[in-house]
Structures are given as C-alpha cells and as structure tokens.
mmCIF file of C-alpha atoms in Angstrom:
data_model
loop_
_atom_site.group_PDB
_atom_site.id
_atom_site.type_symbol
_atom_site.label_atom_id
_atom_site.label_comp_id
_atom_site.label_asym_id
_atom_site.label_seq_id
_atom_site.Cartn_x
_atom_site.Cartn_y
_atom_site.Cartn_z
ATOM 1 C CA UNK F 1 0.000 0.000 0.000
ATOM 2 C CA UNK F 2 1.252 3.466 -0.900
ATOM 3 C CA UNK F 3 0.880 5.841 2.065
ATOM 4 C CA UNK F 4 1.780 8.931 0.076
ATOM 5 C CA UNK F 5 -1.170 11.295 -0.367
ATOM 6 C CA UNK F 6 -1.702 12.062 -4.039
ATOM 7 C CA UNK F 7 -2.025 15.548 -5.462
ATOM 8 C CA UNK F 8 -5.646 14.935 -6.437
ATOM 9 C CA UNK F 9 -6.515 13.826 -2.882
ATOM 10 C CA UNK F 10 -4.951 17.013 -1.514
ATOM 11 C CA UNK F 11 -6.916 19.125 -4.005
ATOM 12 C CA UNK F 12 -10.166 17.355 -3.153
ATOM 13 C CA UNK F 13 -9.464 17.839 0.568
ATOM 14 C CA UNK F 14 -8.902 21.575 0.111
ATOM 15 C CA UNK F 15 -12.019 22.020 -2.018
ATOM 16 C CA UNK F 16 -14.166 20.147 0.509
ATOM 17 C CA UNK F 17 -12.592 21.979 3.456
ATOM 18 C CA UNK F 18 -13.244 25.368 1.870
ATOM 19 C CA UNK F 19 -16.852 24.446 1.102
ATOM 20 C CA UNK F 20 -17.494 23.174 4.621
ATOM 21 C CA UNK F 21 -16.030 26.298 6.205
ATOM 22 C CA UNK F 22 -17.998 28.670 3.974
ATOM 23 C CA UNK F 23 -21.368 26.982 3.592
ATOM 24 C CA UNK F 24 -21.769 24.508 6.472
ATOM 25 C CA UNK F 25 -19.938 25.850 9.522
ATOM 26 C CA UNK F 26 -21.977 29.080 9.925
ATOM 27 C CA UNK F 27 -25.208 27.054 10.218
ATOM 28 C CA UNK F 28 -24.133 24.016 12.273
ATOM 29 C CA UNK F 29 -25.874 24.833 15.537
ATOM 30 C CA UNK F 30 -28.892 26.415 13.857
ATOM 31 C CA UNK F 31 -29.523 23.233 11.852
ATOM 32 C CA UNK F 32 -28.834 21.047 14.880
ATOM 33 C CA UNK F 33 -31.236 22.889 17.174
ATOM 34 C CA UNK F 34 -34.063 23.000 14.630
ATOM 35 C CA UNK F 35 -33.341 19.568 13.096
ATOM 36 C CA UNK F 36 -33.365 21.301 9.720
ATOM 37 C CA UNK F 37 -32.358 19.052 6.830
ATOM 38 C CA UNK F 38 -30.588 21.447 4.409
ATOM 39 C CA UNK F 39 -31.342 19.884 1.025
ATOM 40 C CA UNK F 40 -29.971 22.963 -0.737
ATOM 41 C CA UNK F 41 -26.466 22.198 0.597
ATOM 42 C CA UNK F 42 -26.454 18.806 -1.101
ATOM 43 C CA UNK F 43 -27.445 20.369 -4.405
ATOM 44 C CA UNK F 44 -24.446 22.688 -4.066
ATOM 45 C CA UNK F 45 -22.157 19.779 -3.242
ATOM 46 C CA UNK F 46 -23.509 17.970 -6.289
ATOM 47 C CA UNK F 47 -22.050 20.670 -8.536
ATOM 48 C CA UNK F 48 -18.622 19.968 -6.997
ATOM 49 C CA UNK F 49 -18.820 16.210 -7.569
ATOM 50 C CA UNK F 50 -19.157 15.428 -3.869
ATOM 51 C CA UNK F 51 -22.418 13.512 -4.301
ATOM 52 C CA UNK F 52 -21.178 11.178 -7.031
ATOM 53 C CA UNK F 53 -17.630 10.641 -5.828
ATOM 54 C CA UNK F 54 -17.197 7.037 -6.992
ATOM 55 C CA UNK F 55 -19.525 7.223 -10.002
ATOM 56 C CA UNK F 56 -17.742 7.004 -13.397
ATOM 57 C CA UNK F 57 -17.729 10.109 -15.583
ATOM 58 C CA UNK F 58 -19.919 8.387 -18.183
ATOM 59 C CA UNK F 59 -22.772 8.543 -15.644
ATOM 60 C CA UNK F 60 -22.060 12.116 -14.589
ATOM 61 C CA UNK F 61 -19.890 11.297 -11.583
ATOM 62 C CA UNK F 62 -16.488 12.478 -10.363
ATOM 63 C CA UNK F 63 -14.849 9.063 -10.970
ATOM 64 C CA UNK F 64 -12.596 9.357 -7.908
ATOM 65 C CA UNK F 65 -11.116 6.632 -5.698
ATOM 66 C CA UNK F 66 -11.947 5.550 -2.164
ATOM 67 C CA UNK F 67 -9.036 7.656 -0.875
ATOM 68 C CA UNK F 68 -10.723 10.818 -2.127
ATOM 69 C CA UNK F 69 -14.081 9.550 -0.856
ATOM 70 C CA UNK F 70 -12.612 8.987 2.631
ATOM 71 C CA UNK F 71 -11.114 12.482 2.568
ATOM 72 C CA UNK F 72 -14.396 14.137 1.531
ATOM 73 C CA UNK F 73 -16.396 12.472 4.321
ATOM 74 C CA UNK F 74 -13.701 13.331 6.880
ATOM 75 C CA UNK F 75 -13.447 16.993 5.933
ATOM 76 C CA UNK F 76 -17.220 17.467 6.105
ATOM 77 C CA UNK F 77 -17.540 15.536 9.385
ATOM 78 C CA UNK F 78 -14.809 17.649 10.999
ATOM 79 C CA UNK F 79 -17.301 20.516 10.673
ATOM 80 C CA UNK F 80 -20.659 18.721 10.933
ATOM 81 C CA UNK F 81 -21.055 14.974 11.349
ATOM 82 C CA UNK F 82 -24.701 15.023 10.311
ATOM 83 C CA UNK F 83 -23.941 16.477 6.874
ATOM 84 C CA UNK F 84 -21.108 13.966 6.536
ATOM 85 C CA UNK F 85 -23.542 11.174 7.374
ATOM 86 C CA UNK F 86 -25.992 12.223 4.656
ATOM 87 C CA UNK F 87 -23.234 12.546 2.052
ATOM 88 C CA UNK F 88 -21.971 9.076 3.012
ATOM 89 C CA UNK F 89 -25.404 7.437 2.894
ATOM 90 C CA UNK F 90 -26.206 8.979 -0.484
ATOM 91 C CA UNK F 91 -22.870 7.988 -2.035
ATOM 92 C CA UNK F 92 -22.200 4.539 -0.638
ATOM 93 C CA UNK F 93 -25.652 3.066 -0.047
ATOM 94 C CA UNK F 94 -28.241 4.151 -2.606
ATOM 95 C CA UNK F 95 -25.877 5.320 -5.354
ATOM 96 C CA UNK F 96 -23.311 2.629 -4.538
ATOM 97 C CA UNK F 97 -25.904 -0.142 -4.713
ATOM 98 C CA UNK F 98 -27.143 0.935 -8.161
ATOM 99 C CA UNK F 99 -23.564 1.422 -9.381
ATOM 100 C CA UNK F 100 -22.526 -2.056 -8.221
ATOM 101 C CA UNK F 101 -25.605 -4.153 -8.935
ATOM 102 C CA UNK F 102 -27.799 -2.166 -11.329
ATOM 103 C CA UNK F 103 -28.028 -3.130 -14.988
ATOM 104 C CA UNK F 104 -26.956 -0.696 -17.692
ATOM 105 C CA UNK F 105 -30.466 0.684 -18.186
ATOM 106 C CA UNK F 106 -30.826 1.345 -14.442
ATOM 107 C CA UNK F 107 -27.416 2.987 -14.252
ATOM 108 C CA UNK F 108 -28.194 5.260 -17.200
ATOM 109 C CA UNK F 109 -31.529 6.244 -15.710
ATOM 110 C CA UNK F 110 -30.594 6.901 -12.072
ATOM 111 C CA UNK F 111 -26.871 7.535 -11.645
ATOM 112 C CA UNK F 112 -26.670 10.892 -13.500
ATOM 113 C CA UNK F 113 -29.418 12.349 -11.300
ATOM 114 C CA UNK F 114 -27.894 10.915 -8.105
ATOM 115 C CA UNK F 115 -24.314 11.907 -8.960
ATOM 116 C CA UNK F 116 -25.299 15.560 -9.384
ATOM 117 C CA UNK F 117 -27.712 15.519 -6.404
ATOM 118 C CA UNK F 118 -30.599 16.437 -8.671
ATOM 119 C CA UNK F 119 -32.057 13.458 -6.846
ATOM 120 C CA UNK F 120 -31.228 12.486 -3.260
ATOM 121 C CA UNK F 121 -30.909 8.789 -2.495
ATOM 122 C CA UNK F 122 -32.183 6.588 0.340
ATOM 123 C CA UNK F 123 -31.474 2.925 1.139
ATOM 124 C CA UNK F 124 -33.818 0.671 3.088
ATOM 125 C CA UNK F 125 -32.807 -2.503 4.906
ATOM 126 C CA UNK F 126 -33.639 -1.950 8.593
ATOM 127 C CA UNK F 127 -37.158 -2.447 9.952
ATOM 128 C CA UNK F 128 -38.817 -1.717 13.315
ATOM 129 C CA UNK F 129 -38.323 -5.297 14.529
ATOM 130 C CA UNK F 130 -35.419 -6.427 12.358
ATOM 131 C CA UNK F 131 -32.189 -4.523 12.819
ATOM 132 C CA UNK F 132 -29.294 -6.978 12.854
ATOM 133 C CA UNK F 133 -31.787 -9.809 12.192
ATOM 134 C CA UNK F 134 -32.300 -8.790 8.562
ATOM 135 C CA UNK F 135 -33.135 -12.320 7.439
ATOM 136 C CA UNK F 136 -36.461 -12.041 9.248
ATOM 137 C CA UNK F 137 -37.737 -8.947 7.392
ATOM 138 C CA UNK F 138 -41.473 -8.258 7.402
ATOM 139 C CA UNK F 139 -41.417 -5.932 4.367
ATOM 140 C CA UNK F 140 -42.374 -8.191 1.468
ATOM 141 C CA UNK F 141 -42.489 -8.011 -2.310
ATOM 142 C CA UNK F 142 -44.887 -10.340 -4.116
ATOM 143 C CA UNK F 143 -44.716 -10.917 -7.887
ATOM 144 C CA UNK F 144 -47.890 -10.023 -9.779
ATOM 145 C CA UNK F 145 -47.458 -10.400 -13.508
ATOM 146 C CA UNK F 146 -44.739 -7.999 -14.682
ATOM 147 C CA UNK F 147 -44.865 -6.059 -11.392
ATOM 148 C CA UNK F 148 -44.074 -6.483 -7.703
ATOM 149 C CA UNK F 149 -46.351 -5.419 -4.845
ATOM 150 C CA UNK F 150 -44.410 -4.135 -1.823
ATOM 151 C CA UNK F 151 -45.894 -3.959 1.679
ATOM 152 C CA UNK F 152 -44.152 -3.074 4.920
ATOM 153 C CA UNK F 153 -42.169 -0.423 6.760
ATOM 154 C CA UNK F 154 -38.480 0.455 6.831
ATOM 155 C CA UNK F 155 -37.126 2.641 9.618
ATOM 156 C CA UNK F 156 -33.937 4.476 10.634
ATOM 157 C CA UNK F 157 -33.644 5.419 6.964
ATOM 158 C CA UNK F 158 -31.401 8.350 6.062
ATOM 159 C CA UNK F 159 -33.500 10.561 3.741
ATOM 160 C CA UNK F 160 -36.571 8.385 4.379
ATOM 161 C CA UNK F 161 -38.855 11.351 3.689
ATOM 162 C CA UNK F 162 -36.783 13.527 1.372
ATOM 163 C CA UNK F 163 -35.047 10.943 -0.799
ATOM 164 C CA UNK F 164 -36.161 11.111 -4.431
ATOM 165 C CA UNK F 165 -35.290 7.480 -5.058
ATOM 166 C CA UNK F 166 -34.748 4.552 -2.703
ATOM 167 C CA UNK F 167 -33.141 1.156 -2.977
ATOM 168 C CA UNK F 168 -35.286 -1.156 -0.849
ATOM 169 C CA UNK F 169 -34.454 -4.688 0.260
ATOM 170 C CA UNK F 170 -37.664 -6.744 0.519
ATOM 171 C CA UNK F 171 -38.323 -10.320 1.548
ATOM 172 C CA UNK F 172 -39.335 -12.399 -1.460
ATOM 173 C CA UNK F 173 -39.062 -15.804 0.218
ATOM 174 C CA UNK F 174 -39.894 -17.459 3.522
ATOM 175 C CA UNK F 175 -38.600 -15.870 6.771
ATOM 176 C CA UNK F 176 -34.990 -16.876 7.528
ATOM 177 C CA UNK F 177 -34.822 -18.973 4.354
ATOM 178 C CA UNK F 178 -31.654 -18.804 2.282
ATOM 179 C CA UNK F 179 -31.695 -16.198 -0.498
ATOM 180 C CA UNK F 180 -35.044 -14.799 0.657
ATOM 181 C CA UNK F 181 -34.568 -11.094 -0.199
ATOM 182 C CA UNK F 182 -34.492 -8.990 -3.362
ATOM 183 C CA UNK F 183 -33.514 -5.361 -4.041
ATOM 184 C CA UNK F 184 -35.795 -2.893 -5.814
ATOM 185 C CA UNK F 185 -35.485 0.728 -6.935
ATOM 186 C CA UNK F 186 -38.529 2.774 -5.898
ATOM 187 C CA UNK F 187 -39.043 6.383 -6.969
ATOM 188 C CA UNK F 188 -40.684 8.990 -4.757
ATOM 189 C CA UNK F 189 -44.192 9.626 -6.041
ATOM 190 C CA UNK F 190 -44.857 5.961 -6.702
ATOM 191 C CA UNK F 191 -48.367 5.202 -5.434
ATOM 192 C CA UNK F 192 -48.250 3.464 -2.064
ATOM 193 C CA UNK F 193 -44.767 4.778 -1.151
ATOM 194 C CA UNK F 194 -44.639 7.467 1.544
ATOM 195 C CA UNK F 195 -42.415 8.886 4.244
ATOM 196 C CA UNK F 196 -43.364 8.259 7.862
ATOM 197 C CA UNK F 197 -42.190 9.397 11.280
ATOM 198 C CA UNK F 198 -39.044 11.514 11.427
ATOM 199 C CA UNK F 199 -36.863 10.496 14.374
ATOM 200 C CA UNK F 200 -35.978 12.995 17.113
ATOM 201 C CA UNK F 201 -32.353 12.043 17.660
ATOM 202 C CA UNK F 202 -29.586 12.621 20.206
ATOM 203 C CA UNK F 203 -27.114 13.644 17.514
ATOM 204 C CA UNK F 204 -26.752 13.862 13.726
ATOM 205 C CA UNK F 205 -29.856 16.029 13.931
ATOM 206 C CA UNK F 206 -29.419 17.818 10.592
ATOM 207 C CA UNK F 207 -29.406 14.456 8.799
ATOM 208 C CA UNK F 208 -32.947 13.282 8.169
ATOM 209 C CA UNK F 209 -33.766 9.857 9.629
ATOM 210 C CA UNK F 210 -37.298 8.632 8.973
ATOM 211 C CA UNK F 211 -39.583 5.745 8.135
ATOM 212 C CA UNK F 212 -40.407 4.595 4.623
ATOM 213 C CA UNK F 213 -43.878 3.082 4.334
ATOM 214 C CA UNK F 214 -45.080 0.792 1.553
ATOM 215 C CA UNK F 215 -48.785 0.058 1.179
ATOM 216 C CA UNK F 216 -49.601 -2.033 -1.900
ATOM 217 C CA UNK F 217 -46.776 -0.185 -3.667
ATOM 218 C CA UNK F 218 -46.484 -1.448 -7.253
ATOM 219 C CA UNK F 219 -43.069 -1.367 -8.937
ATOM 220 C CA UNK F 220 -42.231 -2.859 -12.334
ATOM 221 C CA UNK F 221 -39.959 -5.874 -12.610
ATOM 222 C CA UNK F 222 -37.558 -3.615 -14.545
ATOM 223 C CA UNK F 223 -36.814 -1.918 -11.190
ATOM 224 C CA UNK F 224 -35.574 -5.158 -9.651
ATOM 225 C CA UNK F 225 -31.798 -5.271 -9.198
ATOM 226 C CA UNK F 226 -30.090 -8.540 -9.930
ATOM 227 C CA UNK F 227 -31.716 -11.934 -9.596
ATOM 228 C CA UNK F 228 -34.577 -12.702 -7.243
ATOM 229 C CA UNK F 229 -33.084 -13.782 -3.917
ATOM 230 C CA UNK F 230 -29.798 -11.860 -4.273
ATOM 231 C CA UNK F 231 -30.872 -8.919 -2.125
ATOM 232 C CA UNK F 232 -29.189 -9.871 1.124
ATOM 233 C CA UNK F 233 -25.948 -10.785 -0.646
ATOM 234 C CA UNK F 234 -26.027 -7.425 -2.415
ATOM 235 C CA UNK F 235 -26.754 -5.588 0.837
ATOM 236 C CA UNK F 236 -23.770 -7.177 2.587
ATOM 237 C CA UNK F 237 -21.456 -6.163 -0.268
ATOM 238 C CA UNK F 238 -22.844 -2.623 -0.214
ATOM 239 C CA UNK F 239 -22.296 -2.487 3.551
ATOM 240 C CA UNK F 240 -18.621 -3.382 3.090
ATOM 241 C CA UNK F 241 -18.232 -0.019 1.338
ATOM 242 C CA UNK F 242 -20.654 1.591 3.775
ATOM 243 C CA UNK F 243 -18.414 0.604 6.669
ATOM 244 C CA UNK F 244 -15.551 2.498 5.062
ATOM 245 C CA UNK F 245 -17.956 5.455 4.965
ATOM 246 C CA UNK F 246 -18.728 5.212 8.692
ATOM 247 C CA UNK F 247 -15.053 4.731 9.522
ATOM 248 C CA UNK F 248 -14.302 7.927 7.574
ATOM 249 C CA UNK F 249 -17.193 9.703 9.263
ATOM 250 C CA UNK F 250 -15.857 8.582 12.646
ATOM 251 C CA UNK F 251 -12.401 9.854 11.753
ATOM 252 C CA UNK F 252 -13.760 13.261 10.811
ATOM 253 C CA UNK F 253 -15.673 13.581 14.079
ATOM 254 C CA UNK F 254 -12.662 12.382 16.080
ATOM 255 C CA UNK F 255 -10.298 14.779 14.308
ATOM 256 C CA UNK F 256 -12.694 17.692 14.738
ATOM 257 C CA UNK F 257 -13.017 17.011 18.470
ATOM 258 C CA UNK F 258 -9.276 16.477 18.880
ATOM 259 C CA UNK F 259 -8.300 19.667 17.040
ATOM 260 C CA UNK F 260 -10.766 21.684 19.125
ATOM 261 C CA UNK F 261 -9.424 20.160 22.354
ATOM 262 C CA UNK F 262 -5.791 20.674 21.305
ATOM 263 C CA UNK F 263 -6.387 24.353 20.540
ATOM 264 C CA UNK F 264 -8.335 24.896 23.757
ATOM 265 C CA UNK F 265 -5.694 23.163 25.899
ATOM 266 C CA UNK F 266 -3.036 25.499 24.524
ATOM 267 C CA UNK F 267 -5.154 28.631 25.014
ATOM 268 C CA UNK F 268 -6.780 27.885 28.383
ATOM 269 C CA UNK F 269 -4.614 28.877 31.362
ATOM 270 C CA UNK F 270 -4.809 27.615 34.931
ATOM 271 C CA UNK F 271 -2.211 28.258 37.653
ATOM 272 C CA UNK F 272 -0.556 30.715 35.245
ATOM 273 C CA UNK F 273 0.183 28.212 32.473
ATOM 274 C CA UNK F 274 -1.682 26.482 29.648
ATOM 275 C CA UNK F 275 -3.540 23.356 30.733
ATOM 276 C CA UNK F 276 -1.765 21.451 27.930
ATOM 277 C CA UNK F 277 1.365 21.610 30.071
ATOM 278 C CA UNK F 278 -0.239 19.435 32.748
ATOM 279 C CA UNK F 279 0.375 15.714 32.388
ATOM 280 C CA UNK F 280 -3.278 14.834 32.942
ATOM 281 C CA UNK F 281 -4.207 16.814 29.832
ATOM 282 C CA UNK F 282 -1.136 16.151 27.698
ATOM 283 C CA UNK F 283 -1.460 12.381 28.135
ATOM 284 C CA UNK F 284 -5.105 12.586 27.038
ATOM 285 C CA UNK F 285 -4.004 14.428 23.902
ATOM 286 C CA UNK F 286 -1.294 11.817 23.294
ATOM 287 C CA UNK F 287 -3.818 8.978 23.506
ATOM 288 C CA UNK F 288 -6.248 10.820 21.230
ATOM 289 C CA UNK F 289 -3.594 11.477 18.572
ATOM 290 C CA UNK F 290 -2.335 7.877 18.662
ATOM 291 C CA UNK F 291 -5.768 6.286 18.416
ATOM 292 C CA UNK F 292 -6.827 8.606 15.579
ATOM 293 C CA UNK F 293 -3.651 7.744 13.664
ATOM 294 C CA UNK F 294 -4.259 4.009 14.119
ATOM 295 C CA UNK F 295 -7.887 4.340 12.980
ATOM 296 C CA UNK F 296 -6.773 6.416 10.003
ATOM 297 C CA UNK F 297 -4.269 3.796 8.859
ATOM 298 C CA UNK F 298 -6.796 0.983 9.225
ATOM 299 C CA UNK F 299 -9.368 2.927 7.201
ATOM 300 C CA UNK F 300 -6.783 3.737 4.535
ATOM 301 C CA UNK F 301 -5.948 0.037 4.250
ATOM 302 C CA UNK F 302 -9.640 -0.709 3.665
ATOM 303 C CA UNK F 303 -9.743 2.001 0.976
ATOM 304 C CA UNK F 304 -6.684 0.511 -0.706
ATOM 305 C CA UNK F 305 -8.209 -2.985 -0.769
ATOM 306 C CA UNK F 306 -11.487 -1.607 -2.125
ATOM 307 C CA UNK F 307 -9.699 0.359 -4.862
ATOM 308 C CA UNK F 308 -7.874 -2.813 -5.941
ATOM 309 C CA UNK F 309 -11.055 -4.872 -5.983
ATOM 310 C CA UNK F 310 -9.888 -7.217 -3.244
ATOM 311 C CA UNK F 311 -11.948 -8.704 -0.412
ATOM 312 C CA UNK F 312 -12.500 -5.923 2.099
ATOM 313 C CA UNK F 313 -15.040 -7.504 4.471
ATOM 314 C CA UNK F 314 -12.716 -8.061 7.429
ATOM 315 C CA UNK F 315 -10.685 -4.857 7.101
ATOM 316 C CA UNK F 316 -13.754 -2.660 6.537
ATOM 317 C CA UNK F 317 -15.406 -4.145 9.629
ATOM 318 C CA UNK F 318 -12.201 -3.593 11.642
ATOM 319 C CA UNK F 319 -11.950 -0.002 10.422
ATOM 320 C CA UNK F 320 -15.604 0.756 11.171
ATOM 321 C CA UNK F 321 -15.465 -0.906 14.597
ATOM 322 C CA UNK F 322 -12.213 0.682 15.736
ATOM 323 C CA UNK F 323 -12.721 4.155 14.249
ATOM 324 C CA UNK F 324 -16.248 4.485 15.650
ATOM 325 C CA UNK F 325 -15.156 3.489 19.160
ATOM 326 C CA UNK F 326 -12.225 5.908 18.885
ATOM 327 C CA UNK F 327 -14.602 8.712 17.858
ATOM 328 C CA UNK F 328 -16.697 8.163 20.993
ATOM 329 C CA UNK F 329 -13.619 8.051 23.242
ATOM 330 C CA UNK F 330 -11.947 11.084 21.672
ATOM 331 C CA UNK F 331 -15.149 13.139 21.817
ATOM 332 C CA UNK F 332 -15.603 12.153 25.464
ATOM 333 C CA UNK F 333 -12.026 13.183 26.310
ATOM 334 C CA UNK F 334 -12.468 16.437 24.389
ATOM 335 C CA UNK F 335 -15.471 17.351 26.542
ATOM 336 C CA UNK F 336 -13.395 16.511 29.624
ATOM 337 C CA UNK F 337 -10.542 18.769 28.489
ATOM 338 C CA UNK F 338 -12.981 21.638 27.942
ATOM 339 C CA UNK F 339 -14.424 21.046 31.411
ATOM 340 C CA UNK F 340 -17.638 22.951 32.109
ATOM 341 C CA UNK F 341 -17.396 24.763 28.781
ATOM 342 C CA UNK F 342 -17.410 21.413 27.006
ATOM 343 C CA UNK F 343 -20.873 20.758 28.401
ATOM 344 C CA UNK F 344 -22.308 23.857 26.756
ATOM 345 C CA UNK F 345 -23.461 24.500 23.200
ATOM 346 C CA UNK F 346 -21.173 27.532 22.968
ATOM 347 C CA UNK F 347 -18.268 25.215 22.098
ATOM 348 C CA UNK F 348 -18.194 22.508 19.409
ATOM 349 C CA UNK F 349 -17.201 19.431 21.400
ATOM 350 C CA UNK F 350 -20.623 18.708 22.919
ATOM 351 C CA UNK F 351 -21.977 18.193 19.398
ATOM 352 C CA UNK F 352 -19.076 15.937 18.413
ATOM 353 C CA UNK F 353 -19.872 13.999 21.602
ATOM 354 C CA UNK F 354 -23.517 13.555 20.607
ATOM 355 C CA UNK F 355 -22.809 12.822 16.945
ATOM 356 C CA UNK F 356 -20.076 10.247 17.613
ATOM 357 C CA UNK F 357 -22.326 7.667 19.254
ATOM 358 C CA UNK F 358 -24.260 6.981 16.050
ATOM 359 C CA UNK F 359 -21.060 5.693 14.445
ATOM 360 C CA UNK F 360 -20.996 2.688 16.808
ATOM 361 C CA UNK F 361 -24.586 1.814 15.844
ATOM 362 C CA UNK F 362 -25.309 2.682 12.202
ATOM 363 C CA UNK F 363 -24.532 0.258 9.355
ATOM 364 C CA UNK F 364 -23.900 -2.531 11.853
ATOM 365 C CA UNK F 365 -23.272 -2.100 15.568
ATOM 366 C CA UNK F 366 -19.841 -2.598 17.119
ATOM 367 C CA UNK F 367 -21.053 -5.996 18.263
ATOM 368 C CA UNK F 368 -22.001 -6.977 14.700
ATOM 369 C CA UNK F 369 -18.579 -5.816 13.493
ATOM 370 C CA UNK F 370 -16.963 -8.140 16.042
ATOM 371 C CA UNK F 371 -19.145 -10.947 14.715
ATOM 372 C CA UNK F 372 -18.061 -10.214 11.134
ATOM 373 C CA UNK F 373 -14.387 -9.958 12.130
ATOM 374 C CA UNK F 374 -14.427 -13.135 14.201
ATOM 375 C CA UNK F 375 -16.068 -15.103 11.386
ATOM 376 C CA UNK F 376 -13.415 -13.874 8.971
ATOM 377 C CA UNK F 377 -10.453 -14.700 11.214
ATOM 378 C CA UNK F 378 -11.888 -18.135 12.080
ATOM 379 C CA UNK F 379 -12.432 -19.153 8.441
#
C-alpha cells in the first residue's frame, strides 16, 4: 500500500474543506437545534462532484477513488457529522448499490441524477423489529405479472422522507430462508410509497432519519436489481463499502473534536500556564492522537483494498469498529478537556460527543462488526 497522499486527494481535501467552512460551519448549531435538513447544501455539493464521488464520468460522476471519498467524508464531518452522514449514505448506499448491482439501463436512468444531487438517495434494509436480524424482514415483495407489490415499513432510513429514489431490500421468500430477499429501486411519487415518522435524535440532527412506508406499492420488474433472492448478498457487499464510509465519518468527528481540544488546551490557562502543560491533559491528547492515527491507517488500508477490488469484508469491519469506538472516546475526552465549557453549546465538542455515538450503531453495531471480524479470522 502506498501511504503517500496524491495531489488529487490534496486538491479534493482543500475544495471540501473550503466548502465546509464557507457553507456549512456558519449554520451548524442552527440546523442542529431545529433539526433542519438542508437539502440545498447537497445540491451545491452535487455541482462539486461530492455527491457522485465514486460514479464514473460516463454517468455524470467524479470518478474518484476511495481515498478521495474517505477524505471528503472526513473533511465534512470535521465541521458537521450530520452532513457527513448524509453525504456518506447517499454515495455509498443508494448510489453505490445501483452502481454495483444495477443493470446498464438502471445505471443510465438513475446515476446521473444521483451523482449531481438532482435526486437524493435513500437505502432501506432496517425495519422496526429487524435490525441486525435482517433475514427475518417483514417488508415483502410479491410478484404479480410484470410487477411487484411491496408492503411493509423500513425505519432508521437516512433521507426516508426527502429521498427522491430509494433502494429497498424486501423479503421475497420465507422468513430466515436462504436467499429470501431482493432489491428494488422505488421512486418517490410511486403510489403506495410514503415517508413516515421523522426520528428525534440525540445527535446527527441535521441528517434526516425517517420511516419509509409501503402500502400495496407497485413497482415494475424492470426496477428489480439482480436476480430474485440476491438482495441480502447485495446488501452485505454494499455495507462493506458503507463501513468504510462510517469509519471515515468517525475519523472526521474524532479529528474535529481532537483539534478543538488541542487548541483549547493550549489557550486555556490555569495556575498561570496552559492546561496542555499538565500531564493529565497532555497524556489525554497523546492517547487521542495515537488512536486517531491508528484508525486512520486501518481505514486507509480498507480504501486501498477496495480500490484494488480485493476482499474488504474483514478490514472494513475492523476499520468501522475501531474508528467508531475511537470517535466516541476522543469526543468524550475532548469534553473533559474543555471542562464545564465542554458541556455547553457555545463550544463545538458537545456536538461531536452527541454525533459520535451513532457511528458505533449505524450500518452494523460494534457488536455486529466483532461478529463479522471473528467469522473472517476463524475461516
């Protein structure tokens, strides 16, 4: 693996950093307090190629690598984790699923609109009673002639209300049977498809999380992706890339919290000297820097494997697991370094603290990552 950062990655980082500082940072707390989902921001990012990062140019995308993708998510999350989360979900889940498993007609139809953020994407696997137990989904699709009738509810869906198009994994076989799920593309406006309850969350509050409800929703067989029964296999492959997304998101949150704490520790004086000079604080900063570096290297290794088309399941799970736990720990230590100020909304670390926790839950909990890792190492 080449650890040297390429010129294009540096350029992408600077472009994303400048955008985040100018258009996202001034509104972070306003959006967080009101739970405003700023769809206009994603349209702007679409013009910069940030919403179709991995999509080939022939479909209107930026045709960049996973290294640039990691950098983009990080730079946004250093400013606002919730915007980083939405960018990640759009790129790696909905768009990524169509890019990887869609046929040519589906790619031509949907990718240009997704890559430019003319359309916002959603991806539905989780249900109210089936989180990690996805093989027991209640949302079903039944074949009727040349169409499929979908019934059920998906929840915890990023852009569940506002997404213009969704990739939905539905059960097409018996519960817990092998190969019992199939993926479908469903456009907003399709009769029987609606958005449900929007969640009132601890963190990531400017990223919309809501239900998707299907009531006798008819979709044509041409909107089915891959063979009948391949849905769960496809979802697991998509989540391999998604875990790189969450690892990158975690890194951005951790770096944002660390940089804020480092600056504060050098500026804040007690007993006539900066608190960074006290061992209790300096050792915290040392641990934070070391753990972030380790998470960064692990995530970069996953990106390298993904770029080369090699099996990334174990490394992506390791990166997601470790980076997300590091984000929580670093954000916690950052609040501690800020002391009482860290507990207020006048300083950024309380939001990093709230946002970080989602990273240990979304796209597979830390416990599920351990399950994936242990299965891989015991093969």
